[in-house]
Short mmCIF file of C-alpha atoms and ligand atoms in Angstrom, two decimals:
data_model
loop_
_atom_site.label_atom_id
_atom_site.label_comp_id
_atom_site.label_asym_id
_atom_site.label_seq_id
_atom_site.Cartn_x
_atom_site.Cartn_y
_atom_site.Cartn_z
CA MET W 1 -4.59 -5.80 28.02
CA LEU W 2 -2.10 -5.66 25.30
CA VAL W 3 -3.24 -7.63 22.27
CA GLY W 4 -2.60 -8.09 18.50
CA GLY W 5 0.45 -7.13 16.52
CA GLY W 6 2.32 -5.83 19.70
CA VAL W 7 2.27 -9.11 21.54
CA ARG W 8 2.91 -11.15 18.35
CA ASP W 9 5.86 -9.08 17.20
CA LEU W 10 7.42 -9.08 20.68
CA LEU W 11 7.09 -12.81 20.93
CA LEU W 12 8.87 -13.07 17.60
CA GLY W 13 11.51 -10.68 18.55
CA HIS W 14 10.30 -7.89 16.09
CA ALA W 15 9.83 -4.27 17.02
CA PRO W 16 6.20 -3.76 17.15
CA LYS W 17 4.77 -0.97 14.83
CA ASP W 18 2.35 0.08 17.23
CA PHE W 19 0.36 -1.12 20.40
CA ASP W 20 -3.18 -2.21 20.50
CA ILE W 21 -4.94 -2.28 23.77
CA ALA W 22 -8.07 -4.35 24.52
CA THR W 23 -10.18 -3.45 27.58
CA ASP W 24 -13.50 -4.02 29.22
CA ALA W 25 -13.98 -0.28 29.53
CA LEU W 26 -16.50 1.28 26.92
CA PRO W 27 -15.21 3.58 24.40
CA GLU W 28 -17.08 6.47 26.06
CA ASP W 29 -15.30 5.71 29.44
CA VAL W 30 -11.97 5.58 27.75
CA LYS W 31 -12.68 8.99 26.44
CA LYS W 32 -13.62 10.35 29.84
CA LEU W 33 -10.36 8.91 31.25
CA PHE W 34 -8.06 10.32 28.77
CA SER W 35 -8.40 14.00 27.73
CA ASN W 36 -6.33 13.30 24.56
CA CYS W 37 -8.59 10.65 23.21
CA ARG W 38 -10.79 10.56 20.18
CA LEU W 39 -13.45 8.07 19.37
CA ILE W 40 -13.33 6.86 15.70
CA GLY W 41 -15.04 4.28 13.32
CA ARG W 42 -18.69 3.41 12.69
CA ARG W 43 -18.16 -0.09 11.57
CA PHE W 44 -15.81 -0.64 14.41
CA ARG W 45 -15.87 1.85 17.18
CA LEU W 46 -12.48 2.46 18.70
CA ALA W 47 -10.80 4.93 21.06
CA HIS W 48 -7.56 6.54 19.81
CA VAL W 49 -5.48 7.84 22.63
CA PHE W 50 -2.58 10.14 21.70
CA PHE W 51 0.79 10.20 23.37
CA GLY W 52 2.83 12.73 21.55
CA ARG W 53 3.10 11.33 18.12
CA GLU W 54 2.14 7.81 18.97
CA ILE W 55 -1.48 6.63 18.82
CA ILE W 56 -2.58 3.76 21.02
CA GLU W 57 -5.73 2.09 19.67
CA VAL W 58 -8.05 1.02 22.48
CA ALA W 59 -10.70 -1.38 21.55
CA THR W 60 -13.46 -2.44 23.83
CA PHE W 61 -13.87 -6.33 24.04
CA ARG W 62 -16.28 -7.55 21.46
CA ALA W 63 -18.79 -10.40 21.92
CA SER W 64 -18.81 -13.23 19.41
CA GLN W 65 -21.81 -13.90 17.19
CA ALA W 66 -22.69 -17.07 19.08
CA GLU W 67 -22.67 -15.15 22.35
CA GLU W 68 -24.96 -12.53 20.73
CA LYS W 69 -27.52 -15.22 19.61
CA GLN W 70 -27.60 -16.90 22.98
CA ASN W 71 -28.03 -13.81 24.97
CA SER W 72 -29.87 -11.86 22.23
CA ILE W 73 -28.47 -8.72 23.84
CA SER W 74 -27.86 -6.86 20.67
CA ASN W 75 -29.92 -5.29 18.12
CA ASP W 76 -29.47 -4.63 14.50
CA VAL W 77 -28.02 -1.10 15.34
CA ASP W 78 -24.96 -2.70 16.95
CA ARG W 79 -24.23 -5.51 14.54
CA SER W 80 -25.38 -6.24 11.00
CA HIS W 81 -24.37 -8.25 8.05
CA ASP W 82 -25.05 -7.81 4.35
CA ASP W 83 -26.09 -10.59 1.93
CA SER W 84 -22.57 -11.95 1.36
CA GLY W 85 -22.06 -12.30 5.04
CA ARG W 86 -20.01 -9.09 5.43
CA ILE W 87 -20.07 -7.45 8.81
CA LEU W 88 -21.29 -3.94 8.48
CA ARG W 89 -21.12 -2.98 12.13
CA ASP W 90 -19.41 -4.80 15.02
CA ASN W 91 -20.17 -2.94 18.19
CA VAL W 92 -21.45 -5.62 20.48
CA TYR W 93 -19.35 -5.51 23.67
CA GLY W 94 -18.48 -8.47 25.73
CA GLN W 95 -15.70 -10.00 27.73
CA LEU W 96 -12.20 -11.16 26.98
CA GLU W 97 -13.51 -14.78 26.67
CA ASP W 98 -15.74 -13.46 23.85
CA ASP W 99 -13.32 -11.01 22.33
CA VAL W 100 -10.80 -13.73 21.39
CA TRP W 101 -12.94 -15.47 18.85
CA ARG W 102 -13.69 -12.46 16.67
CA ARG W 103 -9.93 -11.62 16.08
CA ASP W 104 -8.59 -12.65 12.71
CA PHE W 105 -5.70 -14.94 13.12
CA THR W 106 -4.68 -17.13 16.18
CA VAL W 107 -1.28 -15.25 16.42
CA ASN W 108 -3.22 -11.88 16.62
CA ALA W 109 -5.28 -13.25 19.38
CA LEU W 110 -2.69 -13.44 22.25
CA TYR W 111 -3.29 -11.02 25.19
CA TYR W 112 -0.58 -9.83 27.49
CA ASP W 113 -1.78 -9.02 30.90
CA ILE W 114 0.37 -6.12 32.23
CA ALA W 115 -0.83 -6.71 35.78
CA ASN W 116 0.87 -10.12 36.24
CA PHE W 117 3.04 -10.35 33.07
CA SER W 118 1.11 -13.40 31.68
CA ILE W 119 0.13 -14.36 28.22
CA VAL W 120 -3.54 -15.46 27.81
CA ASP W 121 -3.88 -17.95 24.83
CA TYR W 122 -7.26 -19.38 24.08
CA THR W 123 -6.54 -20.48 20.48
CA SER W 124 -3.31 -22.38 20.75
CA ALA W 125 -1.76 -19.40 19.18
CA MET W 126 1.60 -20.19 20.79
CA ASN W 127 1.88 -23.41 18.73
CA ASP W 128 1.24 -21.41 15.60
CA VAL W 129 3.79 -18.87 16.48
CA GLU W 130 6.22 -21.65 17.06
CA ASN W 131 5.38 -23.26 13.74
CA LYS W 132 5.13 -19.96 11.89
CA VAL W 133 1.56 -20.60 10.76
CA LEU W 134 -1.15 -18.17 10.13
CA ARG W 135 -4.49 -19.84 11.04
CA LEU W 136 -7.84 -17.99 10.93
CA ILE W 137 -9.83 -18.37 14.05
CA GLY W 138 -13.18 -20.29 13.30
CA ASP W 139 -14.36 -21.32 9.85
CA PRO W 140 -12.36 -19.61 7.26
CA GLN W 141 -15.14 -19.19 4.70
CA THR W 142 -17.34 -17.38 7.21
CA ARG W 143 -14.45 -15.30 8.57
CA TYR W 144 -13.44 -14.13 5.02
CA ARG W 145 -17.03 -13.41 4.12
CA GLU W 146 -17.48 -11.38 7.30
CA ASP W 147 -14.49 -9.25 6.34
CA PRO W 148 -12.84 -9.90 3.00
CA VAL W 149 -9.91 -7.59 3.99
CA ARG W 150 -8.70 -10.54 6.17
CA MET W 151 -7.52 -12.07 2.89
CA LEU W 152 -5.18 -9.07 2.36
CA ARG W 153 -4.24 -9.21 6.03
CA ALA W 154 -3.21 -13.02 5.49
CA ILE W 155 -0.96 -11.93 2.76
CA ARG W 156 0.52 -8.99 4.56
CA PHE W 157 1.38 -11.01 7.67
CA ALA W 158 2.69 -13.90 5.65
CA ALA W 159 5.15 -11.51 3.83
CA LYS W 160 5.94 -9.41 6.96
CA LEU W 161 6.55 -12.43 9.38
CA GLY W 162 7.70 -14.95 6.94
CA PHE W 163 4.77 -17.25 8.07
CA SER W 164 2.77 -19.75 5.85
CA ILE W 165 -0.86 -19.56 5.56
CA HIS W 166 -2.48 -22.75 6.84
CA PRO W 167 -3.99 -24.72 3.98
CA ASP W 168 -7.49 -24.36 5.47
CA SER W 169 -7.18 -20.64 5.67
CA GLU W 170 -5.41 -20.47 2.36
CA GLN W 171 -7.86 -22.41 0.20
CA PRO W 172 -10.96 -20.21 0.31
CA ILE W 173 -8.77 -17.05 -0.86
CA PHE W 174 -8.84 -18.50 -4.37
CA ASP W 175 -12.69 -18.51 -4.62
CA LEU W 176 -13.52 -15.43 -2.38
CA GLY W 177 -11.16 -12.82 -3.82
CA TYR W 178 -14.01 -11.15 -5.73
CA LEU W 179 -15.48 -10.05 -2.44
CA LEU W 180 -12.84 -7.39 -2.12
CA GLY W 181 -14.89 -5.63 -4.80
CA ASP W 182 -17.31 -4.61 -1.90
CA ILE W 183 -14.74 -2.95 0.12
CA PRO W 184 -14.86 0.90 0.30
CA PRO W 185 -11.89 2.37 -1.89
CA ALA W 186 -10.66 4.38 1.03
CA ARG W 187 -10.18 1.27 3.22
CA LEU W 188 -8.39 -0.37 0.37
CA PHE W 189 -6.02 2.58 0.02
CA ASP W 190 -5.03 1.98 3.71
CA GLU W 191 -4.59 -1.78 3.27
CA VAL W 192 -2.64 -1.38 0.02
CA LEU W 193 -0.21 1.00 1.81
CA LYS W 194 0.16 -1.46 4.61
CA LEU W 195 1.01 -4.26 2.05
CA PHE W 196 3.58 -2.19 0.12
CA HIS W 197 4.98 0.12 2.72
CA SER W 198 6.03 -2.25 5.35
CA GLY W 199 9.47 -3.19 3.83
CA GLN W 200 8.10 -6.44 2.32
CA GLY W 201 6.50 -5.08 -0.82
CA VAL W 202 8.19 -7.55 -3.24
CA LYS W 203 7.05 -10.41 -1.24
CA SER W 204 3.37 -9.02 -0.95
CA LEU W 205 3.24 -8.63 -4.68
CA GLN W 206 4.45 -12.22 -5.15
CA LEU W 207 1.74 -13.47 -2.77
CA LEU W 208 -0.97 -11.27 -4.22
CA ARG W 209 -0.10 -12.86 -7.56
CA ARG W 210 0.04 -16.34 -6.29
CA TYR W 211 -3.46 -15.96 -4.73
CA ASN W 212 -4.67 -14.35 -7.84
CA LEU W 213 -5.76 -11.17 -5.68
CA LEU W 214 -3.82 -8.62 -7.58
CA GLN W 215 -6.74 -8.17 -10.10
CA TYR W 216 -8.94 -6.88 -7.32
CA LEU W 217 -6.53 -4.23 -6.31
CA PHE W 218 -4.72 -3.20 -9.67
CA LYS W 219 -6.61 -4.66 -12.48
CA GLN W 220 -4.61 -2.72 -15.12
CA ALA W 221 -1.27 -3.83 -13.83
CA ASP W 222 -2.51 -7.45 -13.38
CA ASP W 223 -3.74 -7.55 -17.04
CA LEU W 224 -0.41 -6.55 -18.41
CA LEU W 225 1.39 -9.01 -16.18
CA LYS W 226 -0.86 -11.73 -17.27
CA GLN W 227 -0.08 -10.93 -20.85
CA GLY W 228 3.43 -11.64 -20.09
CA ASP W 229 4.89 -8.04 -20.33
CA ASP W 230 8.42 -8.90 -18.99
CA ILE W 231 9.85 -5.38 -19.10
CA PHE W 232 6.84 -4.23 -16.91
CA ASP W 233 7.29 -7.24 -14.71
CA ALA W 234 11.01 -6.52 -14.12
CA PHE W 235 10.09 -2.84 -13.70
CA ILE W 236 7.49 -3.35 -10.99
CA HIS W 237 9.79 -5.83 -9.08
CA LEU W 238 12.67 -3.34 -9.15
CA ALA W 239 10.35 -0.44 -8.16
CA LEU W 240 9.08 -2.41 -5.07
CA GLU W 241 12.61 -3.57 -4.28
CA SER W 242 13.80 0.12 -4.09
CA THR W 243 10.90 1.06 -1.95
CA ASP W 244 11.65 -1.84 0.44
CA LYS W 245 15.14 -0.81 0.56
CA ARG W 246 14.33 2.80 1.35
CA ILE W 247 11.95 1.66 4.08
CA ASN W 248 14.32 -0.75 5.70
CA GLU W 249 16.98 2.12 5.66
CA GLY W 250 14.48 4.46 7.42
CA LYS W 251 14.08 6.76 4.25
CA PRO W 252 10.74 8.33 3.50
CA VAL W 253 8.54 6.91 0.80
CA THR W 254 5.36 8.20 -0.92
CA PRO W 255 2.22 6.45 -2.07
CA ALA W 256 2.49 8.44 -5.31
CA PHE W 257 5.58 6.39 -6.31
CA LEU W 258 3.72 3.15 -5.79
CA PHE W 259 0.82 4.18 -7.67
CA ALA W 260 2.90 5.66 -10.51
CA ALA W 261 4.82 2.27 -10.81
CA MET W 262 1.72 0.11 -10.56
CA LEU W 263 0.08 1.95 -13.35
CA TRP W 264 3.00 2.92 -15.50
CA GLY W 265 2.89 0.09 -18.06
CA THR W 266 -0.69 0.86 -18.92
CA VAL W 267 -0.40 4.69 -18.99
CA ASP W 268 2.65 4.47 -21.14
CA LYS W 269 1.06 2.33 -23.67
CA LEU W 270 -1.91 4.46 -23.79
CA SER W 271 -0.11 7.64 -24.23
CA ASP W 272 1.86 6.04 -26.89
CA ASP W 273 -1.30 5.19 -28.78
CA PHE W 274 -2.54 8.75 -28.44
CA LYS W 275 0.88 10.02 -29.79
CA GLN W 276 0.48 7.55 -32.83
CA SER W 277 -2.79 9.20 -33.55
CA GLY W 278 -1.17 12.64 -33.61
CA GLU W 279 -1.43 14.15 -30.19
CA PRO W 280 1.62 15.95 -28.97
CA GLY W 281 3.55 14.13 -26.23
CA THR W 282 2.54 16.23 -23.21
CA LEU W 283 -1.22 16.17 -24.10
CA ALA W 284 -1.08 12.48 -24.86
CA MET W 285 0.36 11.71 -21.43
CA GLN W 286 -2.11 14.08 -19.77
CA ASN W 287 -5.17 12.33 -21.49
CA ALA W 288 -3.71 8.85 -20.86
CA SER W 289 -3.10 9.74 -17.14
CA SER W 290 -6.77 10.89 -16.65
CA ILE W 291 -8.18 7.72 -18.19
CA VAL W 292 -5.84 5.34 -16.23
CA LEU W 293 -6.31 7.12 -12.84
CA SER W 294 -9.98 7.46 -13.12
CA LYS W 295 -10.28 3.64 -13.71
CA GLN W 296 -8.07 2.98 -10.72
CA VAL W 297 -9.88 5.19 -8.16
CA LYS W 298 -13.05 3.16 -8.78
CA THR W 299 -11.23 0.51 -6.68
CA ILE W 300 -8.72 2.24 -4.58
CA THR W 301 -8.96 5.92 -3.51
CA ILE W 302 -5.86 7.90 -4.48
CA PRO W 303 -6.02 11.24 -2.61
CA LYS W 304 -5.50 14.17 -4.86
CA ARG W 305 -2.25 15.29 -3.14
CA PHE W 306 -0.83 12.00 -4.44
CA SER W 307 -2.42 11.66 -7.84
CA MET W 308 -1.03 15.11 -8.68
CA VAL W 309 2.51 13.80 -8.05
CA VAL W 310 1.69 10.48 -9.88
CA ARG W 311 0.95 12.70 -12.97
CA ASP W 312 4.13 14.78 -12.48
CA ILE W 313 6.34 11.61 -12.41
CA TRP W 314 4.68 10.34 -15.57
CA GLN W 315 4.83 13.48 -17.35
CA MET W 316 8.55 14.03 -16.63
CA GLN W 317 9.46 10.65 -18.29
CA HIS W 318 9.55 11.84 -21.83
CA ARG W 319 11.50 14.91 -20.98
CA PHE W 320 14.74 13.17 -19.95
CA LYS W 321 15.65 13.03 -23.48
CA PHE W 322 16.15 16.80 -23.73
CA ARG W 323 19.55 17.51 -22.08
CA HIS W 324 20.02 21.10 -23.16
CA GLY W 325 18.70 24.55 -22.82
CA LYS W 326 15.66 25.67 -20.84
CA ARG W 327 13.72 22.45 -21.08
CA ALA W 328 16.53 20.49 -19.44
CA LYS W 329 17.08 23.20 -16.70
CA SER W 330 13.44 23.39 -15.79
CA LEU W 331 13.30 19.62 -15.49
CA LEU W 332 16.28 19.77 -13.22
CA MET W 333 14.48 22.39 -11.05
CA HIS W 334 11.17 20.51 -11.03
CA LYS W 335 10.04 20.15 -7.44
CA LYS W 336 9.34 16.44 -8.01
CA PHE W 337 12.51 15.98 -10.13
CA ARG W 338 13.99 13.52 -7.67
CA ALA W 339 10.99 11.09 -7.92
CA GLY W 340 10.99 11.41 -11.59
CA TYR W 341 14.59 10.76 -11.86
CA ASP W 342 14.55 7.61 -9.58
CA PHE W 343 11.49 6.36 -11.65
CA MET W 344 13.44 6.87 -14.87
CA CYS W 345 16.49 5.02 -13.59
CA ILE W 346 14.33 2.11 -12.53
CA ARG W 347 12.79 1.95 -16.13
CA SER W 348 16.42 2.02 -17.28
CA GLN W 349 17.52 -0.82 -15.05
CA ALA W 350 14.43 -2.80 -16.21
CA GLY W 351 15.69 -2.39 -19.85
CA GLU W 352 13.02 0.02 -20.91
CA VAL W 353 15.19 3.11 -21.31
CA THR W 354 17.90 2.17 -23.62
CA ASP W 355 20.08 5.27 -23.69
CA ASP W 356 22.43 6.60 -21.17
CA SER W 357 19.79 8.97 -19.68
CA CYS W 358 20.11 7.64 -16.16
CA GLU W 359 23.93 7.92 -16.13
CA TRP W 360 23.72 11.52 -17.63
CA TRP W 361 21.05 12.85 -15.15
CA THR W 362 23.00 11.14 -12.31
CA ARG W 363 26.17 12.82 -13.29
CA ILE W 364 24.71 16.25 -13.69
CA GLN W 365 23.39 16.21 -10.05
CA THR W 366 26.83 15.71 -8.87
CA MET W 367 28.14 18.90 -10.41
CA GLY W 368 28.29 22.48 -9.14
CA PRO W 369 25.99 25.10 -10.53
CA GLN W 370 28.60 26.55 -12.94
CA GLU W 371 29.52 23.01 -14.36
CA GLN W 372 25.82 22.38 -14.83
CA GLU W 373 25.24 25.58 -16.81
CA ILE W 374 28.12 24.46 -19.10
CA LEU W 375 26.53 20.94 -19.61
CA LEU W 376 23.12 22.39 -20.04
CA LYS W 377 24.16 25.04 -22.54
CA PRO W 378 21.87 25.12 -25.59
CA ALA W 379 23.26 22.81 -28.16
CA LYS W 380 25.12 24.99 -30.59
CA ALA W 381 23.40 25.24 -33.91
CA LYS W 382 25.68 24.04 -36.52
CA PRO W 383 27.86 27.04 -37.77
CA ARG W 384 26.18 28.19 -40.76
CA LYS W 385 28.49 28.17 -43.75
CA LYS W 386 29.38 31.68 -44.52
CA LYS W 387 28.33 32.73 -47.85
CA SER W 388 31.50 32.95 -49.88
CA THR W 389 31.64 36.52 -50.62
CA VAL W 390 34.16 36.86 -53.40
CA LYS W 391 35.92 40.02 -53.07
CA LYS W 392 36.50 41.78 -55.99
P1 ATP Y 401 0.36 -4.44 12.66
O1 ATP Y 401 1.56 -4.95 13.04
O2 ATP Y 401 0.17 -4.13 11.25
O3 ATP Y 401 -0.25 -3.32 13.59
P2 ATP Y 401 -1.86 -5.87 14.06
O4 ATP Y 401 -2.01 -7.47 14.12
O5 ATP Y 401 -1.62 -5.10 15.20
O6 ATP Y 401 -0.73 -5.55 12.86
P3 ATP Y 401 -4.05 -4.14 13.54
O7 ATP Y 401 -4.68 -3.74 12.23
O8 ATP Y 401 -3.20 -3.11 14.29
O9 ATP Y 401 -3.11 -5.35 13.26
O10 ATP Y 401 -5.05 -4.78 14.46
C1 ATP Y 401 -4.94 -5.08 15.86
C2 ATP Y 401 -5.59 -6.38 16.14
O11 ATP Y 401 -7.09 -6.25 15.89
C3 ATP Y 401 -5.27 -7.58 15.21
O12 ATP Y 401 -4.08 -8.11 15.75
C4 ATP Y 401 -6.44 -8.37 15.36
O13 ATP Y 401 -6.47 -9.14 16.57
C5 ATP Y 401 -7.63 -7.48 15.41
N1 ATP Y 401 -8.10 -7.15 14.02
C6 ATP Y 401 -7.64 -6.08 13.25
N2 ATP Y 401 -8.34 -6.19 12.13
C7 ATP Y 401 -9.20 -7.18 12.15
C8 ATP Y 401 -10.07 -7.74 11.21
N3 ATP Y 401 -10.21 -7.23 10.07
N4 ATP Y 401 -10.74 -8.82 11.65
C9 ATP Y 401 -10.51 -9.41 12.80
N5 ATP Y 401 -9.64 -8.84 13.70
C10 ATP Y 401 -9.03 -7.86 13.36
MG1 MG Y 402 -1.45 -3.01 15.39
#
């Protein structure tokens, strides 16, 4: 059975990002059936079946908790909760009629039966599709406690689909956001990318702020925005807008740019403080970067390959003012020049860079190597006045 985002997006006329399959076959049996299959997940065991570059997620029907209690078929190894109600494992298998109730939103709980081309709807999801409403299945408090990431999923789907969150599903978010603090940083990294790399990053940020959840993902950015830092506010908006545009044009994006942008306001201020107290620019930024990044990774993992680029982008920012000689040339040759340059132009658009750096560095990239050489020539030292040697 096709289920989840694939069915939902097809009904709404969107191109599905991927296809999720639900089946009564056990993960081990799926693995036996497909040689190109891998079982993943401890908390939620799944089979990934590879078709070329595509991955099809195959999940075995899960039983609901009520079912579990009635039949007492499970034991602690298969399902467990922590004190706040969070599900630590969810590997009790059941039938489709059970599986429906543990999905998050009604619109994600539609099944498409490939055998007879029919849609199976147990939760009045079709009504919600029609009214463009996201509604959690079951008691919203309990469902958010079971898995706090569902709050972020609510925001992601609201942004992506243009749906509103049903008042009953919306209200608990204001009180339960803090539960995101218990989510492993690696899972938050995945979720944050889904929020900001789906072409609706501006909308996602707006919603995170509206529901006061930004503090649980990017505390440092949230603090600055709450202090009313208008330039940083404008900068973040423009950065996300440019990422959205790139994604919608099919251009590649990197998580490094997102993290560099989210943390820029904080790292810039801190490195300024260090400079004030006498550190040279490069060292000041290096130290500020380490502090800001190490705070951030407590909440969201940033794999090293990205954090290195984040540092590069930040470090480049104070180098754009040098337009001549070796310094300027090596900046132009920097392997992350393009990211650093894009970043600087967005700062410029936000009103943070007040000289013509963006225009100048834009122009030089349109030139041939020879013209570039001329423009980059070391600034001539002022001709020294010749000592007047009076000939006798
Ligand atoms: P996308 O378009 O981003 O893939 P999706 O709805 O398919 O959206 P997935 O993360 O691929 O989301 O999950 C597939 C389905 O599995 C969901 O539609 C939902 O039914 C169920 N699901 C996923 N995550 C959760 C969760 N945290 N709690 C409950 N159900 C979930
Ligand atoms: Mg999906």
